[in-house]
PDB file of C-alpha atoms in Angstrom:
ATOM      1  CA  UNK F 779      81.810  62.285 -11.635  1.00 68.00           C
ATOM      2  CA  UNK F 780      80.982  60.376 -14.402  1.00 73.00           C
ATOM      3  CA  UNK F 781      82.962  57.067 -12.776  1.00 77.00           C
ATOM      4  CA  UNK F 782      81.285  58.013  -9.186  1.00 77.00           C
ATOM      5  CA  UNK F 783      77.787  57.756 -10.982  1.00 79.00           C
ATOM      6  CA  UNK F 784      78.429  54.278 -12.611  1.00 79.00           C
ATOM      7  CA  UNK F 785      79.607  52.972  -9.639  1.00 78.00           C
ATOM      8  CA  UNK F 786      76.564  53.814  -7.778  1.00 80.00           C
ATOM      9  CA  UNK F 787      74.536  52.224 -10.556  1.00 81.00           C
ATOM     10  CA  UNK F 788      76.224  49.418 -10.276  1.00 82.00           C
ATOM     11  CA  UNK F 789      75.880  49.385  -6.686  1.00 81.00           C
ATOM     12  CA  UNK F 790      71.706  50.395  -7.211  1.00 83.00           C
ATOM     13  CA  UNK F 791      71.318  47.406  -9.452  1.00 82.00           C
ATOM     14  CA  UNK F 792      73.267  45.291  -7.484  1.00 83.00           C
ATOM     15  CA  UNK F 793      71.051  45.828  -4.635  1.00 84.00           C
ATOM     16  CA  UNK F 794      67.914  45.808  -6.594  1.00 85.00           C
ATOM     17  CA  UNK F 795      68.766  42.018  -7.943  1.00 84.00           C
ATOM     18  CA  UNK F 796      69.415  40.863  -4.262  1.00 85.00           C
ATOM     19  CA  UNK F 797      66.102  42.708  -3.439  1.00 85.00           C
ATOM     20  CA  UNK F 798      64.516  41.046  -5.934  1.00 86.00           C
ATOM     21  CA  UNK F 799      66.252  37.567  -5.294  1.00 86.00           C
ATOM     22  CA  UNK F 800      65.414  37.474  -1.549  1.00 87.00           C
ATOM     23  CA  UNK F 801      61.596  38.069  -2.442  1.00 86.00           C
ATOM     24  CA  UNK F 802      61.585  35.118  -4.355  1.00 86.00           C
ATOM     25  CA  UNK F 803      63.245  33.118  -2.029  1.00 87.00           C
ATOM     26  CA  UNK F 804      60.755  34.229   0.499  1.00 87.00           C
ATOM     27  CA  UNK F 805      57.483  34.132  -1.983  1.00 88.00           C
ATOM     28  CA  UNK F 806      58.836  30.761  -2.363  1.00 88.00           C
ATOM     29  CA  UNK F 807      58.973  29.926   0.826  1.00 89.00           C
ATOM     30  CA  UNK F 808      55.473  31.344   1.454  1.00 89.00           C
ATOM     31  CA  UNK F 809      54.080  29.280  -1.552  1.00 88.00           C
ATOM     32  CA  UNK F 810      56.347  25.934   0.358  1.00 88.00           C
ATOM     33  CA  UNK F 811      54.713  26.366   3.775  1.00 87.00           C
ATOM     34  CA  UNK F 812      50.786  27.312   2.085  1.00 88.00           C
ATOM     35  CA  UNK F 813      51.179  23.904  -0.097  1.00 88.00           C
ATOM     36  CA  UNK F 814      52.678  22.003   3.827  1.00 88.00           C
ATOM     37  CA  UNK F 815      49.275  23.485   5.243  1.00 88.00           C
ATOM     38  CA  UNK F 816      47.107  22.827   2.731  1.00 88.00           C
ATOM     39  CA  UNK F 817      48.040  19.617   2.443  1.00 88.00           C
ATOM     40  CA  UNK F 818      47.661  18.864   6.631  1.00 89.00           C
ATOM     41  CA  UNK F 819      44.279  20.468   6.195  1.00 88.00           C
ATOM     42  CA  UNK F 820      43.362  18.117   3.752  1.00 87.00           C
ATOM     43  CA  UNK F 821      44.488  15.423   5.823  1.00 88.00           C
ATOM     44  CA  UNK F 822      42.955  16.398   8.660  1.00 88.00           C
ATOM     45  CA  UNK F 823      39.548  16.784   6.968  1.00 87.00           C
ATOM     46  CA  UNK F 824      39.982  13.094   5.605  1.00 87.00           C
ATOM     47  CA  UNK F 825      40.428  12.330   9.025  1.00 86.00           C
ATOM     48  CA  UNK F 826      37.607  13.813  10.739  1.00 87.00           C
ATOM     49  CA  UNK F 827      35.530  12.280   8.139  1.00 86.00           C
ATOM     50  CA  UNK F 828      36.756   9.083   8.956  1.00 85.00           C
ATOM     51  CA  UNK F 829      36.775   9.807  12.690  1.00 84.00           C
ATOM     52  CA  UNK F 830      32.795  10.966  12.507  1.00 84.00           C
ATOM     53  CA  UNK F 831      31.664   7.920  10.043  1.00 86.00           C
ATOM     54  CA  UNK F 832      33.257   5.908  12.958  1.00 85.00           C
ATOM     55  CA  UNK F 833      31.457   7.532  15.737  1.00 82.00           C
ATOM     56  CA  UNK F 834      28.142   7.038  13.816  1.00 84.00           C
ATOM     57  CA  UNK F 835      28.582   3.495  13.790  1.00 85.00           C
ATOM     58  CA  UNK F 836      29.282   3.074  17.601  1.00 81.00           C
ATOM     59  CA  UNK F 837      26.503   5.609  18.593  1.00 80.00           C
ATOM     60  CA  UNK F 838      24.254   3.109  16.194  1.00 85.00           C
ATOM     61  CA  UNK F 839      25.729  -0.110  17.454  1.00 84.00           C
ATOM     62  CA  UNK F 840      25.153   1.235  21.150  1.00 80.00           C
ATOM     63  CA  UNK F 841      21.934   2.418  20.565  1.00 83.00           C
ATOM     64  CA  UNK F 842      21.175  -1.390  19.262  1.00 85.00           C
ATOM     65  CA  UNK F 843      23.105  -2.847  22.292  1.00 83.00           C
ATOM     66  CA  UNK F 844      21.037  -0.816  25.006  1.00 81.00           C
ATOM     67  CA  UNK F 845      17.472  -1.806  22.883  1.00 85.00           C
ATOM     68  CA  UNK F 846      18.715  -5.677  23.132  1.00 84.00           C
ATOM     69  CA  UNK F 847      19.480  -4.969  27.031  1.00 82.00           C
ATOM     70  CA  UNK F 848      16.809  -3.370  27.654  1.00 84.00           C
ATOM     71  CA  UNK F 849      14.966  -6.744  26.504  1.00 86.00           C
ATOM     72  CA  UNK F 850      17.219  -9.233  28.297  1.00 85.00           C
ATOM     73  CA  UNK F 851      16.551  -6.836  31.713  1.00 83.00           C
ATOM     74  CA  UNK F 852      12.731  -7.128  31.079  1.00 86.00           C
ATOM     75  CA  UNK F 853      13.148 -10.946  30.575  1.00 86.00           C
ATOM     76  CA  UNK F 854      15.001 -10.988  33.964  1.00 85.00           C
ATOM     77  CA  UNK F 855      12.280  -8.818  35.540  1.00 86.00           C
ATOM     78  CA  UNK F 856       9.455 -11.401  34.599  1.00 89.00           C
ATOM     79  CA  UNK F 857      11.849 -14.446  36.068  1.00 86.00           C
ATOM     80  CA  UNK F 858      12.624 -12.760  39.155  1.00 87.00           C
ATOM     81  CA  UNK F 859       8.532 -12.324  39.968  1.00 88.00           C
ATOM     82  CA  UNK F 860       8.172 -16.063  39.131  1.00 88.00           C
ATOM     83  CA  UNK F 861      10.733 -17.449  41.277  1.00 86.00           C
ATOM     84  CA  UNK F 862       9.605 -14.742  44.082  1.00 87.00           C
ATOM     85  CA  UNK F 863       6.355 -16.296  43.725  1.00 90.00           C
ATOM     86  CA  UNK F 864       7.140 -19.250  43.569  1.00 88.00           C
ATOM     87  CA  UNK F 865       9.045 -19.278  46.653  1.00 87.00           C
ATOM     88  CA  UNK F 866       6.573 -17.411  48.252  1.00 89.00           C
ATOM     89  CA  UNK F 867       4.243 -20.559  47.664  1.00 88.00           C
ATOM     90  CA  UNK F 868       6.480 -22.884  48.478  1.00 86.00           C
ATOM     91  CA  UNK F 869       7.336 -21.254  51.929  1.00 86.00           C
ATOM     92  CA  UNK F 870       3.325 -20.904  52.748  1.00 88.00           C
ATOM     93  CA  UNK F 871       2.886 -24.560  52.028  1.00 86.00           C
ATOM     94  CA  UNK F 872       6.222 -25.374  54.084  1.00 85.00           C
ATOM     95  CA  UNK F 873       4.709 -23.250  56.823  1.00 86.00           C
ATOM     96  CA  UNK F 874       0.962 -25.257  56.103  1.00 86.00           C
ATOM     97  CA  UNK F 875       2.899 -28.797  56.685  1.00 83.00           C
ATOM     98  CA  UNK F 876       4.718 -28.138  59.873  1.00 82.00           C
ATOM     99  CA  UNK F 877       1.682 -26.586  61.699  1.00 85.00           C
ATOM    100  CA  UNK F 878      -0.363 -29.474  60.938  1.00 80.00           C
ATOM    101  CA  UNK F 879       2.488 -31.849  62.007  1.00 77.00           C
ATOM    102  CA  UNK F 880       2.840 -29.822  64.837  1.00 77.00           C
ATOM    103  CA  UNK F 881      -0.668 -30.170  65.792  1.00 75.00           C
ATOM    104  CA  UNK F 882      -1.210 -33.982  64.989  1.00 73.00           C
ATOM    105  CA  UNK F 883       2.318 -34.646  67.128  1.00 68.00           C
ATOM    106  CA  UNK F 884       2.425 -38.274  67.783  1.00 65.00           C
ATOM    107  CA  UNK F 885      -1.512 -39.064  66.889  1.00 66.00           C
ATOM    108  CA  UNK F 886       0.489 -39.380  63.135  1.00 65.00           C
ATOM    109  CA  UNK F 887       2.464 -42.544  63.560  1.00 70.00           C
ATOM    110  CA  UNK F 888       4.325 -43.544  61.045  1.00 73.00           C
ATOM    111  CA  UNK F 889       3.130 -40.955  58.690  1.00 76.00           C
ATOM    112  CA  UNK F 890       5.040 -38.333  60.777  1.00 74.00           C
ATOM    113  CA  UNK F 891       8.377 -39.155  59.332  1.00 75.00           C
ATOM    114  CA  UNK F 892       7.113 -39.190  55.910  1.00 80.00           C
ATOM    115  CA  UNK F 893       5.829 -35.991  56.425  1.00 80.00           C
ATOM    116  CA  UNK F 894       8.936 -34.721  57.965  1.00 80.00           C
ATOM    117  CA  UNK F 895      10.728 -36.248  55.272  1.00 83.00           C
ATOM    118  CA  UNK F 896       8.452 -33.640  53.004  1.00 82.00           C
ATOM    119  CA  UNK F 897       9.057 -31.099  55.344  1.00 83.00           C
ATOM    120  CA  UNK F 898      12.809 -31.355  54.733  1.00 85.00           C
ATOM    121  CA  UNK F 899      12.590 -31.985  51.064  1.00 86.00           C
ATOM    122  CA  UNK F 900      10.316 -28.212  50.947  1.00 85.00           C
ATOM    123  CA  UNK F 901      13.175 -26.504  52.995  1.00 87.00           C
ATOM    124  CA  UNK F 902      15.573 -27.627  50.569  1.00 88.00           C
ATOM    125  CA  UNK F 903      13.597 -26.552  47.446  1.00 87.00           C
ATOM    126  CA  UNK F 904      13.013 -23.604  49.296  1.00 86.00           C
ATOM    127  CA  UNK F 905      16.091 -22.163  49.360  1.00 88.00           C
ATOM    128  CA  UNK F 906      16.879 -23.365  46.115  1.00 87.00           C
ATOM    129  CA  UNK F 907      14.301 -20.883  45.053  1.00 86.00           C
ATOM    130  CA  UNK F 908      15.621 -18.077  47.568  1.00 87.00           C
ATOM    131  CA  UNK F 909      19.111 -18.971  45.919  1.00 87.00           C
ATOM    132  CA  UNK F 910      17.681 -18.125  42.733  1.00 86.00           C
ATOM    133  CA  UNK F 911      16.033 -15.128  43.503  1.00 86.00           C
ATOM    134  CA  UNK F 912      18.974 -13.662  44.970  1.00 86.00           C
ATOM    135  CA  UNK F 913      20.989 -14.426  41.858  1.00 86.00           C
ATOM    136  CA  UNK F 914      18.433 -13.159  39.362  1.00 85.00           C
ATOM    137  CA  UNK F 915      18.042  -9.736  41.409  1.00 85.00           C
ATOM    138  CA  UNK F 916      22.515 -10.150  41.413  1.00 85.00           C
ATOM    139  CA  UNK F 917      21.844 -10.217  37.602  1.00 83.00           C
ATOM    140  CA  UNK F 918      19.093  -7.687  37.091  1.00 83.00           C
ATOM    141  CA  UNK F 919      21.446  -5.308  39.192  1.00 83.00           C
ATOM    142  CA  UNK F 920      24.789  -5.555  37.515  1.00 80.00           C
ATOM    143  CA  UNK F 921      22.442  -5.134  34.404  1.00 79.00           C
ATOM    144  CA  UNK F 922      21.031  -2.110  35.473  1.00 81.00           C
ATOM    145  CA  UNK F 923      24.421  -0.333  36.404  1.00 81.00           C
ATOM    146  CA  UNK F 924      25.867  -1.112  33.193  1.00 79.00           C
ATOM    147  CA  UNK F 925      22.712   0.153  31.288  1.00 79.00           C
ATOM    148  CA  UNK F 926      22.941   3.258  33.148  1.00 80.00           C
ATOM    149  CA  UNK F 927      26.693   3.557  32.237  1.00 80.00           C
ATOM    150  CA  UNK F 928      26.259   2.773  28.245  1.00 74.00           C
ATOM    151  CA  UNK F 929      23.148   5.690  28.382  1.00 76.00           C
ATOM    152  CA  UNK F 930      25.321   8.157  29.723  1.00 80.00           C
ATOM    153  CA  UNK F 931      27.986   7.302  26.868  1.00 74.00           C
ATOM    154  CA  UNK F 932      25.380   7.221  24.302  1.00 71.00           C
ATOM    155  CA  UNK F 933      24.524  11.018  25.857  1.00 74.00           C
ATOM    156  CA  UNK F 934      27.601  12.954  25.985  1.00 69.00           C
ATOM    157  CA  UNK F 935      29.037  15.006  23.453  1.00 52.00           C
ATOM    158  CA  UNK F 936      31.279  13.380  20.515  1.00 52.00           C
ATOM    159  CA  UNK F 937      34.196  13.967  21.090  1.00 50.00           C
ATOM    160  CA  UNK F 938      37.152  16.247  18.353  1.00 48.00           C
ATOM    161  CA  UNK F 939      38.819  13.430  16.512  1.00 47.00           C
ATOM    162  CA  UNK F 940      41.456  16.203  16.192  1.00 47.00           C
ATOM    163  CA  UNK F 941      42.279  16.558  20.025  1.00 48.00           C
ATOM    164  CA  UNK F 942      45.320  14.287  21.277  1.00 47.00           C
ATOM    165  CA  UNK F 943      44.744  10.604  21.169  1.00 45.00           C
ATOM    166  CA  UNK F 944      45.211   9.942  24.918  1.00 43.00           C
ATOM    167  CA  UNK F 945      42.296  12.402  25.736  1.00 43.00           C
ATOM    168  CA  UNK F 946      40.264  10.957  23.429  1.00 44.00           C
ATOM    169  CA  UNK F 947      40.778   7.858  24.888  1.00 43.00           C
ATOM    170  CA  UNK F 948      40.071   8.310  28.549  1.00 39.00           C
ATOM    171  CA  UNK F 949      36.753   9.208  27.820  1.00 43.00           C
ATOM    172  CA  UNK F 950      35.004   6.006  27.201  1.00 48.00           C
ATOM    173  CA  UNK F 951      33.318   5.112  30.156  1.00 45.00           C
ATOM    174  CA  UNK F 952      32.557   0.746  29.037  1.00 47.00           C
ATOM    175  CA  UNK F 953      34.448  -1.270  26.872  1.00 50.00           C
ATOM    176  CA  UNK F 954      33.453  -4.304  25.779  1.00 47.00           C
ATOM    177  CA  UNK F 955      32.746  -7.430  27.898  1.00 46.00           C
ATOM    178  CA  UNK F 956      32.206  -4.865  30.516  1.00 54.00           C
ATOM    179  CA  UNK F 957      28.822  -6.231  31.715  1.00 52.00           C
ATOM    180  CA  UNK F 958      30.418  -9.925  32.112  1.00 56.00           C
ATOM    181  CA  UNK F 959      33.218  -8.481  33.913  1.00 59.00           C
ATOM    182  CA  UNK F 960      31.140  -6.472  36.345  1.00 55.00           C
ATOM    183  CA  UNK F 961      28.482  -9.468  36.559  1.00 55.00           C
ATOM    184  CA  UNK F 962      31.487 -12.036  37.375  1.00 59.00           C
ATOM    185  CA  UNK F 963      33.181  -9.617  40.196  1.00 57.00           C
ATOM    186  CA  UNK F 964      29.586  -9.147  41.856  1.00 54.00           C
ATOM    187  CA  UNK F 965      29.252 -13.017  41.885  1.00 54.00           C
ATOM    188  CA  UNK F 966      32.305 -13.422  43.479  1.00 56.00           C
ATOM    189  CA  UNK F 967      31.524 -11.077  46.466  1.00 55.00           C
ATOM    190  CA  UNK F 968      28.597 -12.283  46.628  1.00 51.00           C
ATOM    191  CA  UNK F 969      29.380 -16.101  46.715  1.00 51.00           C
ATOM    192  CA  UNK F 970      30.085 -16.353  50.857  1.00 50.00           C
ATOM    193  CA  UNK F 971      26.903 -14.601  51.369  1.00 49.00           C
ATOM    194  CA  UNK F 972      25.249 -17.393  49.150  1.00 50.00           C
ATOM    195  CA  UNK F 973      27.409 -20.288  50.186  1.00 49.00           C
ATOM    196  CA  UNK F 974      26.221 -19.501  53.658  1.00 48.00           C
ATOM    197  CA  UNK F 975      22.942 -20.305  54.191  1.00 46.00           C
ATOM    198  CA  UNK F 976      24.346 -23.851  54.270  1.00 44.00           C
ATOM    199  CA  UNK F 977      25.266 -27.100  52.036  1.00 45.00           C
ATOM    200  CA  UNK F 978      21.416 -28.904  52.196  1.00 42.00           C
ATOM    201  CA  UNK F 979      20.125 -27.702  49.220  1.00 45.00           C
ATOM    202  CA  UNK F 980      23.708 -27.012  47.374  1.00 43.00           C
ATOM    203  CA  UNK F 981      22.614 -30.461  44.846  1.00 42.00           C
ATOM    204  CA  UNK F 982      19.006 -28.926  44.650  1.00 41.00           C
ATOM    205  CA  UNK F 983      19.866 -25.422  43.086  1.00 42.00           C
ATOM    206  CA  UNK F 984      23.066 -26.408  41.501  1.00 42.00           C
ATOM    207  CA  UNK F 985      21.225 -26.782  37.557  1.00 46.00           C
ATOM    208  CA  UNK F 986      19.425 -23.179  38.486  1.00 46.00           C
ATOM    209  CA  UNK F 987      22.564 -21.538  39.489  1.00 41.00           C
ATOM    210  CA  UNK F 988      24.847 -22.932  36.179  1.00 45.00           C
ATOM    211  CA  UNK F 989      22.303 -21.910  34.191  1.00 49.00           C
ATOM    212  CA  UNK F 990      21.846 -18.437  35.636  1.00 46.00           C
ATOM    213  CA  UNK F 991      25.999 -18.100  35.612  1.00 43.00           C
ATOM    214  CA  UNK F 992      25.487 -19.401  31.858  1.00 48.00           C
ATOM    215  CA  UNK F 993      22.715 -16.704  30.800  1.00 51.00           C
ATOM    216  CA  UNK F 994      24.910 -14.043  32.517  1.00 47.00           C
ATOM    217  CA  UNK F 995      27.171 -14.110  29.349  1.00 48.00           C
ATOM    218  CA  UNK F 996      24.634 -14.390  26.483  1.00 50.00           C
TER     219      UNK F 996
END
């Protein structure tokens, strides 16, 4: 009896070290995996710091972008209702110089081809003024859509700099050089309609319409 008791001793302790031995392993492992996650929660944190500083700055450098827009779309307002009025002028005095050539007919002489001379000369500057208009409202529209674009970024939600990066991503609705993009697409559908109204006064408006494709960038 006295053999069959230290055997089973033996065998108690025995068991009782590998009891012991496999809770260290596994308090080890415990204390392993805690130390992996704290240390990918302190990342993370230093990342959604980063990520949120970041966001600050675009919201701020949007917010400036839109108040800077907001100026240049005013500015384009107040030449759009000069050249409308100015080519509303120009047409009533085009209109003033044919009915009273009309009316003199052949009593003028030779002062009938000067004034039809004039009379072409007022078409041309004319539609140098219509070509204008047409490219400032071009201008003031393309502005408009793209200021309505960069408000609705500026609105929504930030977004979790923890989600996946392609997510993230696809949520910008402008990048930059958007608005001369957009502005240089609409130009080019536009151009036939433009180019249509015929070659007379192409020379005339040629300065305005450089310097309009110029300011479209700025």
């Amino acid at each position: 009896h006295q053999q069959e008791l230290a055997v089973a001793r033996g065998e108690l302790q025995a068991a009782l070290e590998e009891g012991e031995a496999q809770s260290q392993r596994a308090t080890e492992r415990l204390q392993g995996a805690l130390g992996e996650h704290q240390a990918e929660l302190s990342r993370l944190c230093v990342a959604h710091g980063a990520e949120v500083g970041s966001l600050r700055q675009q919201a701020l450098q949007l917010e400036q972008e839109l108040e800077a827009r907001g100026r240049e779309r005013q500015s384009l307002q107040e030449q759009l209702s000069t050249a409308q009025a100015e080519l509303a002028s120009q047409q009533a005095l085009l209109q003033q110089l044919r009915t009273y050539v009309g009316e003199q007919g052949s009593g003028l002489g030779p002062e009938r081809q000067h004034l039809l001379g004039q009379v072409q000369r007022l078409e041309g500057e004319r539609d140098a003024l219509r070509t204008t208009a047409e490219l400032l409202q071009l201008r003031l529209a393309s502005l408009s859509d793209i200021l309505a674009l960069q408000e609705l970024e500026l609105t929504r939600k930030p977004c979790d700099p923890l989600q996946p990066e392609r997510p993230r991503k696809s949520r910008s609705l402008l990048r930059p050089l958007g608005r001369e993009k957009v502005f240089a697409l609409m130009v080019q559908l536009r151009s036939p309609e433009l180019g249509a109204s015929g070659g007379r006064h192409q020379t005339c408006s040629r300065g305005k319409v450089s310097g309009l494709l110029e300011g479209s960038g700025s």
